[in-house]
Amino acid sequence: MRSRLIATLILSALSVALLFVLGSRLIRFSHIFRAHAGPALTQEQVELAYNSSTGERKEAIPRIIHQIFHNFKDPSDNTIPEDWEVQRQTCIKHNPDFEYKLWTPQTSLEFLEKNYAWFVDTYNGYKFPVQRIDALRYFLMRHFGGIYIDLDNGCMRDLKPLLHYPAWVTDGGQGTLSNNLLGARPGHPFWDLMTDSLIPWGYHYPLPYLAVSYASGQWYETALWEDYHNMLEASGSPEEDRIYRIMMDMREGADRWVFFTMGRGGSWDQWDNHLFGWTGNVLFPWLMRNFIWIALGLGAVVLTHIYLRRRKARKALRYKKLDTEEREESHELH
């Protein structure tokens, strides 16, 4: 009986320890869905700062626009879909004094082979083609700098006001950060971190959305964003190493968009996209708000189970003792 009690206590302790580990991992993972570190600017604030400036402001970001088109069905066909071509032309039209680079599968691979040969095997080995596009955009920011624009985004005006910040990403105001629009000076340390971390973060996750989002996509970007800002706080890095969030909240009543438009996206959607979208936007925030109560509830269940087991054991022992006494009395009578 004593050995069973010890086994129960050990099992209970292991269950509590497992719950603690899972809870700490959940908290660590969930920080990418909470309020993000770093300064945030609305597009209107960027425009106002540009229009209100006196004198000549230095442009930190070079006048380059990068876009990527990889035809997943036929990599040899570089014909851009009509609606994306319309969006692309708006950015070219509004920024005639920008250098424009359209990266195809061939030119993308040639760029990496020439400048980052150590990454080529990982790049070619990605299970999902969109992961190559994710990785490539980070290397373009690191190497050339400039502004990266997804083909489903268009431009409403010239992008010069966005050139006066050392680096920026876009923030939809809920969930993780976005990597559909990026800006940077060449050699910015955030993009060094982003590219250098791709191999160690390149786990083969069992679900498509995890593989895309957490190994190279928006979850990956957001996790490293938080890590980068923790390093900034610890080291006190200079202004040129800062990175900003440009707000692109699509919800009703949000700040007005000035620079960009949004068209048809979702070219990489997999069957589990909506599941994880709901998980990130609804389930994780709920779990974080109620984690203490969940832990207390599970702890109460475990303790109740232990109490009932011990009570049952004591009761069985008492009956066994009474039965033994009755047998002894019967034996004495005979």
Short mmCIF file of C-alpha atoms in Angstrom, two decimals:
data_model
loop_
_atom_site.label_atom_id
_atom_site.label_comp_id
_atom_site.label_asym_id
_atom_site.label_seq_id
_atom_site.Cartn_x
_atom_site.Cartn_y
_atom_site.Cartn_z
CA MET A 1 0.00 0.00 0.00
CA ARG A 2 2.84 2.38 0.88
CA SER A 3 4.55 1.77 -2.47
CA ARG A 4 1.31 2.59 -4.32
CA LEU A 5 1.03 5.85 -2.39
CA ILE A 6 4.62 6.78 -3.24
CA ALA A 7 3.98 5.97 -6.91
CA THR A 8 0.86 8.14 -6.90
CA LEU A 9 2.75 11.04 -5.34
CA ILE A 10 5.57 10.71 -7.87
CA LEU A 11 3.09 10.60 -10.77
CA SER A 12 1.30 13.65 -9.40
CA ALA A 13 4.57 15.54 -8.99
CA LEU A 14 5.54 14.68 -12.56
CA SER A 15 2.15 15.87 -13.80
CA VAL A 16 2.53 19.19 -11.99
CA ALA A 17 6.08 19.57 -13.35
CA LEU A 18 4.87 18.81 -16.88
CA LEU A 19 2.09 21.35 -16.47
CA PHE A 20 4.62 23.93 -15.33
CA VAL A 21 6.92 23.26 -18.29
CA LEU A 22 4.06 23.41 -20.80
CA GLY A 23 2.74 26.55 -19.17
CA SER A 24 6.11 28.30 -19.28
CA ARG A 25 6.55 27.28 -22.94
CA LEU A 26 3.06 28.55 -23.71
CA ILE A 27 3.82 31.87 -22.07
CA ARG A 28 7.12 32.11 -23.96
CA PHE A 29 5.38 31.30 -27.25
CA SER A 30 2.40 33.57 -26.63
CA HIS A 31 4.49 36.73 -26.29
CA ILE A 32 4.55 37.02 -30.08
CA PHE A 33 0.77 37.61 -30.01
CA ARG A 34 0.85 40.31 -27.33
CA ALA A 35 1.71 44.03 -27.59
CA HIS A 36 4.99 44.38 -29.44
CA ALA A 37 8.15 46.15 -28.40
CA GLY A 38 9.63 49.08 -30.28
CA PRO A 39 8.27 52.42 -31.49
CA ALA A 40 5.11 52.46 -33.62
CA LEU A 41 4.19 55.05 -36.22
CA THR A 42 0.97 55.46 -38.15
CA GLN A 43 1.31 56.19 -41.84
CA GLU A 44 -0.19 59.61 -41.19
CA GLN A 45 2.53 60.35 -38.62
CA VAL A 46 5.22 59.38 -41.12
CA GLU A 47 3.66 61.68 -43.73
CA LEU A 48 3.29 64.55 -41.24
CA ALA A 49 6.90 64.25 -40.06
CA TYR A 50 8.08 64.36 -43.68
CA ASN A 51 5.92 67.35 -44.64
CA SER A 52 6.78 69.26 -41.48
CA SER A 53 10.53 68.83 -41.66
CA THR A 54 12.67 71.90 -42.23
CA GLY A 55 15.93 71.52 -44.05
CA GLU A 56 17.19 68.42 -45.76
CA ARG A 57 16.66 65.11 -43.94
CA LYS A 58 19.07 62.28 -44.55
CA GLU A 59 17.59 59.22 -46.22
CA ALA A 60 18.71 56.14 -44.29
CA ILE A 61 17.09 53.64 -46.67
CA PRO A 62 18.28 53.52 -50.31
CA ARG A 63 15.82 54.16 -53.11
CA ILE A 64 15.27 50.56 -54.13
CA ILE A 65 12.01 48.63 -54.43
CA HIS A 66 12.22 44.84 -54.24
CA GLN A 67 9.43 42.50 -55.29
CA ILE A 68 9.48 38.73 -55.66
CA PHE A 69 7.55 36.56 -58.07
CA HIS A 70 8.02 32.81 -57.90
CA ASN A 71 5.43 30.85 -59.85
CA PHE A 72 4.80 27.87 -57.57
CA LYS A 73 3.09 25.83 -60.32
CA ASP A 74 5.56 26.58 -63.11
CA PRO A 75 8.83 28.19 -61.92
CA SER A 76 9.87 28.85 -65.53
CA ASP A 77 6.82 31.06 -66.16
CA ASN A 78 7.46 34.63 -64.92
CA THR A 79 4.12 36.01 -66.11
CA ILE A 80 2.67 37.96 -63.19
CA PRO A 81 -1.11 37.58 -62.64
CA GLU A 82 -3.06 40.53 -63.99
CA ASP A 83 -4.31 41.90 -60.66
CA TRP A 84 -0.82 41.76 -59.14
CA GLU A 85 0.62 43.44 -62.22
CA VAL A 86 -1.82 46.33 -61.71
CA GLN A 87 -0.65 46.68 -58.10
CA ARG A 88 3.01 46.46 -59.14
CA GLN A 89 2.63 49.23 -61.69
CA THR A 90 1.24 51.63 -59.07
CA CYS A 91 4.52 51.36 -57.11
CA ILE A 92 6.61 51.86 -60.24
CA LYS A 93 4.46 54.82 -61.34
CA HIS A 94 4.62 56.65 -57.99
CA ASN A 95 8.36 56.06 -57.54
CA PRO A 96 10.04 56.77 -60.89
CA ASP A 97 13.35 57.71 -59.25
CA PHE A 98 13.64 54.38 -57.40
CA GLU A 99 15.64 51.44 -58.69
CA TYR A 100 13.24 48.55 -59.23
CA LYS A 101 14.20 44.88 -58.77
CA LEU A 102 11.86 41.98 -59.56
CA TRP A 103 13.28 38.71 -58.25
CA THR A 104 12.43 35.50 -60.13
CA PRO A 105 13.40 31.94 -59.07
CA GLN A 106 16.51 32.12 -61.26
CA THR A 107 17.76 35.55 -60.15
CA SER A 108 16.93 34.74 -56.51
CA LEU A 109 19.07 31.62 -56.51
CA GLU A 110 21.90 33.38 -58.37
CA PHE A 111 21.92 36.15 -55.75
CA LEU A 112 22.14 33.68 -52.86
CA GLU A 113 24.78 31.52 -54.56
CA LYS A 114 26.95 34.57 -55.15
CA ASN A 115 26.56 36.26 -51.75
CA TYR A 116 25.26 33.72 -49.22
CA ALA A 117 26.34 30.31 -50.47
CA TRP A 118 26.19 28.93 -46.91
CA PHE A 119 22.38 29.25 -47.03
CA VAL A 120 21.68 27.73 -50.45
CA ASP A 121 21.14 24.15 -49.23
CA THR A 122 18.61 25.33 -46.64
CA TYR A 123 16.92 27.56 -49.22
CA ASN A 124 16.55 24.71 -51.72
CA GLY A 125 15.49 22.30 -49.00
CA TYR A 126 12.44 24.23 -47.79
CA LYS A 127 9.33 22.08 -48.04
CA PHE A 128 7.02 24.95 -48.92
CA PRO A 129 7.98 27.38 -51.73
CA VAL A 130 6.73 30.41 -49.80
CA GLN A 131 9.49 29.79 -47.25
CA ARG A 132 12.04 30.59 -49.95
CA ILE A 133 10.26 33.89 -50.59
CA ASP A 134 10.23 34.65 -46.86
CA ALA A 135 13.94 33.95 -46.50
CA LEU A 136 14.88 35.79 -49.68
CA ARG A 137 13.22 39.04 -48.59
CA TYR A 138 15.26 39.04 -45.37
CA PHE A 139 18.51 38.57 -47.28
CA LEU A 140 17.56 41.37 -49.68
CA MET A 141 17.02 43.72 -46.74
CA ARG A 142 20.34 42.69 -45.22
CA HIS A 143 22.35 42.99 -48.43
CA PHE A 144 20.84 45.85 -50.46
CA GLY A 145 18.46 47.56 -48.10
CA GLY A 146 15.55 49.40 -49.67
CA ILE A 147 11.82 48.65 -49.48
CA TYR A 148 10.35 45.21 -50.01
CA ILE A 149 6.70 45.04 -51.19
CA ASP A 150 4.57 41.93 -51.65
CA LEU A 151 2.96 41.80 -55.09
CA ASP A 152 -0.53 41.95 -53.59
CA ASN A 153 0.28 45.40 -52.14
CA GLY A 154 0.09 48.55 -54.21
CA CYS A 155 1.25 52.14 -53.68
CA MET A 156 -0.93 55.24 -53.28
CA ARG A 157 1.92 57.76 -53.42
CA ASP A 158 5.71 58.01 -53.46
CA LEU A 159 7.53 56.23 -50.64
CA LYS A 160 10.20 58.84 -49.87
CA PRO A 161 8.83 59.66 -46.39
CA LEU A 162 9.52 56.05 -45.35
CA LEU A 163 13.22 56.34 -46.23
CA HIS A 164 14.12 58.42 -43.16
CA TYR A 165 13.97 55.55 -40.68
CA PRO A 166 16.81 53.02 -40.35
CA ALA A 167 14.45 50.04 -40.62
CA TRP A 168 10.78 49.18 -40.29
CA VAL A 169 8.20 46.41 -40.61
CA THR A 170 4.42 46.63 -40.68
CA ASP A 171 2.02 45.93 -37.83
CA GLY A 172 -1.64 45.09 -38.39
CA GLY A 173 -2.51 46.05 -34.81
CA GLN A 174 -3.49 42.53 -33.76
CA GLY A 175 -1.66 39.23 -33.60
CA THR A 176 1.86 38.99 -34.99
CA LEU A 177 3.82 41.48 -37.06
CA SER A 178 3.73 41.25 -40.85
CA ASN A 179 6.52 40.71 -43.36
CA ASN A 180 4.60 41.82 -46.46
CA LEU A 181 6.22 45.28 -46.40
CA LEU A 182 9.72 45.87 -45.11
CA GLY A 183 12.23 48.70 -45.13
CA ALA A 184 15.87 48.85 -44.09
CA ARG A 185 19.27 50.39 -44.55
CA PRO A 186 21.76 47.78 -45.80
CA GLY A 187 23.55 45.92 -43.04
CA HIS A 188 21.00 46.69 -40.34
CA PRO A 189 21.66 44.27 -37.41
CA PHE A 190 18.03 43.15 -37.21
CA TRP A 191 18.27 41.63 -40.68
CA ASP A 192 21.59 40.04 -39.73
CA LEU A 193 19.76 38.37 -36.86
CA MET A 194 16.85 37.38 -39.10
CA THR A 195 19.03 35.73 -41.73
CA ASP A 196 21.53 34.15 -39.34
CA SER A 197 18.67 32.54 -37.35
CA LEU A 198 16.91 30.87 -40.29
CA ILE A 199 18.93 27.64 -40.11
CA PRO A 200 18.65 27.04 -36.33
CA TRP A 201 14.93 27.87 -36.46
CA GLY A 202 14.29 25.64 -39.48
CA TYR A 203 12.51 22.79 -37.71
CA HIS A 204 10.33 20.40 -39.71
CA TYR A 205 7.05 21.18 -38.01
CA PRO A 206 4.23 18.65 -38.54
CA LEU A 207 1.66 21.19 -39.77
CA PRO A 208 2.07 23.44 -42.84
CA TYR A 209 1.12 26.67 -41.08
CA LEU A 210 3.67 26.03 -38.32
CA ALA A 211 6.38 25.23 -40.86
CA VAL A 212 5.71 28.44 -42.79
CA SER A 213 4.96 30.82 -39.93
CA TYR A 214 7.36 29.73 -37.19
CA ALA A 215 10.35 28.61 -39.26
CA SER A 216 10.53 31.60 -41.64
CA GLY A 217 7.30 33.63 -41.68
CA GLN A 218 5.46 36.10 -39.50
CA TRP A 219 5.66 34.16 -36.22
CA TYR A 220 9.41 33.78 -36.78
CA GLU A 221 9.79 37.48 -37.56
CA THR A 222 7.83 38.51 -34.47
CA ALA A 223 9.71 36.19 -32.09
CA LEU A 224 13.05 37.56 -33.30
CA TRP A 225 11.68 41.11 -33.17
CA GLU A 226 11.07 40.69 -29.44
CA ASP A 227 14.51 39.09 -28.94
CA TYR A 228 16.15 41.93 -30.86
CA HIS A 229 14.52 44.60 -28.72
CA ASN A 230 15.57 42.80 -25.56
CA MET A 231 19.15 42.98 -26.87
CA LEU A 232 18.72 46.66 -27.74
CA GLU A 233 17.64 47.45 -24.19
CA ALA A 234 20.57 45.55 -22.75
CA SER A 235 23.21 47.09 -25.03
CA GLY A 236 21.85 50.60 -25.50
CA SER A 237 22.34 50.52 -29.27
CA PRO A 238 22.44 53.75 -31.31
CA GLU A 239 19.57 55.26 -33.29
CA GLU A 240 20.70 53.72 -36.58
CA ASP A 241 20.10 50.26 -35.11
CA ARG A 242 16.50 50.97 -34.12
CA ILE A 243 13.59 49.51 -36.04
CA TYR A 244 10.04 50.84 -36.23
CA ARG A 245 6.56 49.45 -36.66
CA ILE A 246 4.51 51.12 -39.41
CA MET A 247 0.85 50.57 -38.58
CA MET A 248 -1.41 48.94 -41.18
CA ASP A 249 -4.50 48.13 -39.18
CA MET A 250 -7.35 47.04 -41.49
CA ARG A 251 -10.06 47.20 -38.83
CA GLU A 252 -12.86 49.73 -38.99
CA GLY A 253 -11.95 53.00 -37.29
CA ALA A 254 -8.19 52.40 -37.52
CA ASP A 255 -5.72 55.04 -38.69
CA ARG A 256 -5.84 55.99 -42.35
CA TRP A 257 -3.46 54.32 -44.78
CA VAL A 258 -1.32 56.77 -46.73
CA PHE A 259 1.24 54.76 -48.68
CA PHE A 260 -0.04 51.29 -49.44
CA THR A 261 -3.07 49.36 -50.65
CA MET A 262 -3.98 45.72 -50.14
CA GLY A 263 -5.09 43.36 -52.89
CA ARG A 264 -5.58 39.62 -53.27
CA GLY A 265 -3.24 37.57 -51.11
CA GLY A 266 -3.28 34.10 -49.61
CA SER A 267 -1.17 32.48 -52.35
CA TRP A 268 0.44 30.22 -49.73
CA ASP A 269 -2.69 29.29 -47.73
CA GLN A 270 -2.81 25.72 -46.45
CA TRP A 271 -5.67 23.75 -44.88
CA ASP A 272 -4.64 24.70 -41.33
CA ASN A 273 -4.35 28.48 -41.86
CA HIS A 274 -7.76 29.35 -40.45
CA LEU A 275 -7.25 27.01 -37.49
CA PHE A 276 -4.01 28.72 -36.48
CA GLY A 277 -5.39 32.15 -37.23
CA TRP A 278 -8.17 31.46 -34.75
CA THR A 279 -5.65 29.97 -32.31
CA GLY A 280 -3.46 33.06 -32.40
CA ASN A 281 -6.22 35.66 -32.34
CA VAL A 282 -8.67 33.97 -29.97
CA LEU A 283 -7.39 30.87 -28.16
CA PHE A 284 -3.97 32.05 -27.00
CA PRO A 285 -5.21 35.38 -25.59
CA TRP A 286 -7.94 33.51 -23.72
CA LEU A 287 -5.47 30.98 -22.33
CA MET A 288 -3.18 33.76 -21.16
CA ARG A 289 -6.01 35.61 -19.42
CA ASN A 290 -7.14 32.43 -17.67
CA PHE A 291 -3.87 30.51 -17.24
CA ILE A 292 -3.77 30.87 -13.43
CA TRP A 293 -7.35 29.61 -13.07
CA ILE A 294 -6.67 26.71 -15.44
CA ALA A 295 -3.55 25.75 -13.45
CA LEU A 296 -5.42 26.02 -10.14
CA GLY A 297 -8.28 23.93 -11.52
CA LEU A 298 -5.97 21.18 -12.76
CA GLY A 299 -4.08 21.27 -9.48
CA ALA A 300 -7.34 20.87 -7.57
CA VAL A 301 -8.27 17.87 -9.73
CA VAL A 302 -4.89 16.22 -9.03
CA LEU A 303 -5.10 16.86 -5.27
CA THR A 304 -8.71 15.62 -5.16
CA HIS A 305 -7.66 12.46 -6.98
CA ILE A 306 -4.84 11.87 -4.47
CA TYR A 307 -7.20 12.48 -1.53
CA LEU A 308 -9.83 10.07 -2.83
CA ARG A 309 -7.23 7.39 -3.55
CA ARG A 310 -5.79 7.70 -0.05
CA ARG A 311 -9.27 7.71 1.51
CA LYS A 312 -10.19 4.57 -0.40
CA ALA A 313 -6.94 2.94 0.66
CA ARG A 314 -7.52 3.80 4.34
CA LYS A 315 -11.07 2.47 4.15
CA ALA A 316 -9.90 -0.78 2.59
CA LEU A 317 -7.23 -1.12 5.28
CA ARG A 318 -9.80 -0.56 8.03
CA TYR A 319 -12.13 -3.23 6.59
CA LYS A 320 -9.21 -5.62 6.31
CA LYS A 321 -8.29 -5.01 9.94
CA LEU A 322 -11.88 -5.59 11.12
CA ASP A 323 -12.09 -8.78 9.08
CA THR A 324 -8.87 -10.03 10.64
CA GLU A 325 -10.15 -9.29 14.17
CA GLU A 326 -13.43 -11.08 13.48
CA ARG A 327 -11.56 -14.13 12.23
CA GLU A 328 -9.34 -14.15 15.32
CA GLU A 329 -12.40 -13.95 17.60
CA SER A 330 -14.10 -16.79 15.72
CA HIS A 331 -10.95 -18.89 16.04
CA GLU A 332 -10.84 -18.31 19.80
CA LEU A 333 -14.48 -19.41 20.18
CA HIS A 334 -13.73 -22.67 18.45
#
